[in-house]
């Protein structure tokens, strides 16, 4: 099956009289009449569910679907993308180790590494993963490498395949945050990554109505992540899993439209008043890792800093300011006070994120309407 068809059907096993859309299963606990039967289900030797923190039908269906789309053996769905990251990192590097992470990392991930892992003995090095010589120099002795398929917010695309070949050679696990690209545009496991995580809050769900995360990888890794998620109490709830799976069914058509619209807006922004720089993964030509498009994420720098950004936001008629991304509607975010607020101004400046930097999550509206709203707001 092609990936677009897989998105429509993944994770389910329909038989005669099955519901076409999955039933909701909110039960926190299932009853048993046979102690051996319970024991076998709890050990995972028999199919079934016993307690909601450990397993649930809706969660399991989403996990299977994302694993199938990413080409993974298994997946575990968590209460948020951050919970997925935490579970993935600790499954890949359970004891204090050196973690190499992309310099241009989602601020929440950077905060997790610095505020939760560093005080527990992990050493964190941030580096530019598009500089392969720097990666080569640093990877020896590392315990984990973390990359984002498309960086947040400046939309750069590291060569995941080259990084994966370096990490594999040295036996270093490689975790990719594939939130911005989704498995329809990039499948990092096929490029050699060890595990992939998503904030399913974004494109997988796609409708700004849930918070969720998923980690996928091989069976042993996911068993370790799942056990930790159960112990720490961070699994995804049934209704959010149901919603995420419902969103996933239209992922292909949404990602195609996001990709077309983001390119149209990036091109149009170039000529708009006050726009000094536009960041889009494919604006300067194709990228072999994103052959089908790059989704809806772009960024631009506006002359006039925070005040100019504020004026633009006030004038929008269609676009809204919202500190998330990946929904059907076009939104802008201001990294200085949203995704990158945990960094100092100096750290942001080093990355190239300044007071005029705006991140756009380009939605699936008509591209003419999106471009017109930016044009009038910046005029
Ligand atoms: C690239 C990326 N990774 C992870 C996360 C964290 O996900 P969540 O907010 O679902 O915990 C986000 C959230 O913005 C993100 O943009």
Short mmCIF file of C-alpha atoms and ligand atoms in Angstrom, two decimals, residues 80-82 85 106 109 148 152 177 179-180 197 199 201-202 211-212 325, ligand 1:
data_model
loop_
_atom_site.label_atom_id
_atom_site.label_comp_id
_atom_site.label_asym_id
_atom_site.label_seq_id
_atom_site.Cartn_x
_atom_site.Cartn_y
_atom_site.Cartn_z
CA UNK A 80 1.90 14.86 25.05
CA UNK A 81 4.84 15.22 22.68
CA UNK A 82 7.03 16.10 25.68
CA UNK A 85 10.35 12.72 24.10
CA UNK A 106 12.19 23.16 20.05
CA UNK A 109 12.93 19.93 24.35
CA UNK A 148 14.47 17.45 14.22
CA UNK A 152 12.04 24.88 14.78
CA UNK A 177 11.59 14.44 16.20
CA UNK A 179 6.71 16.39 14.13
CA UNK A 180 7.08 18.99 11.34
CA UNK A 197 8.85 10.70 18.05
CA UNK A 199 4.03 15.71 18.97
CA UNK A 201 -0.77 17.56 18.90
CA UNK A 202 0.41 19.01 15.58
CA UNK A 211 -2.49 17.08 23.05
CA UNK A 212 -0.65 13.81 22.37
CA UNK A 325 1.19 24.53 14.82
C1 LIG B 1 8.93 20.01 17.20
C2 LIG B 1 8.18 19.80 18.47
N1 LIG B 1 8.47 18.74 19.25
C3 LIG B 1 7.82 18.51 20.40
C4 LIG B 1 6.86 19.37 20.87
C5 LIG B 1 6.18 19.10 22.17
O1 LIG B 1 4.90 18.58 21.96
P1 LIG B 1 3.65 18.75 22.94
O2 LIG B 1 3.32 20.20 23.02
O3 LIG B 1 2.60 17.89 22.31
O4 LIG B 1 4.08 18.23 24.28
C6 LIG B 1 6.51 20.48 20.11
C7 LIG B 1 5.48 21.42 20.59
O5 LIG B 1 5.35 22.52 20.14
C8 LIG B 1 7.19 20.71 18.88
O6 LIG B 1 6.91 21.77 18.12
#
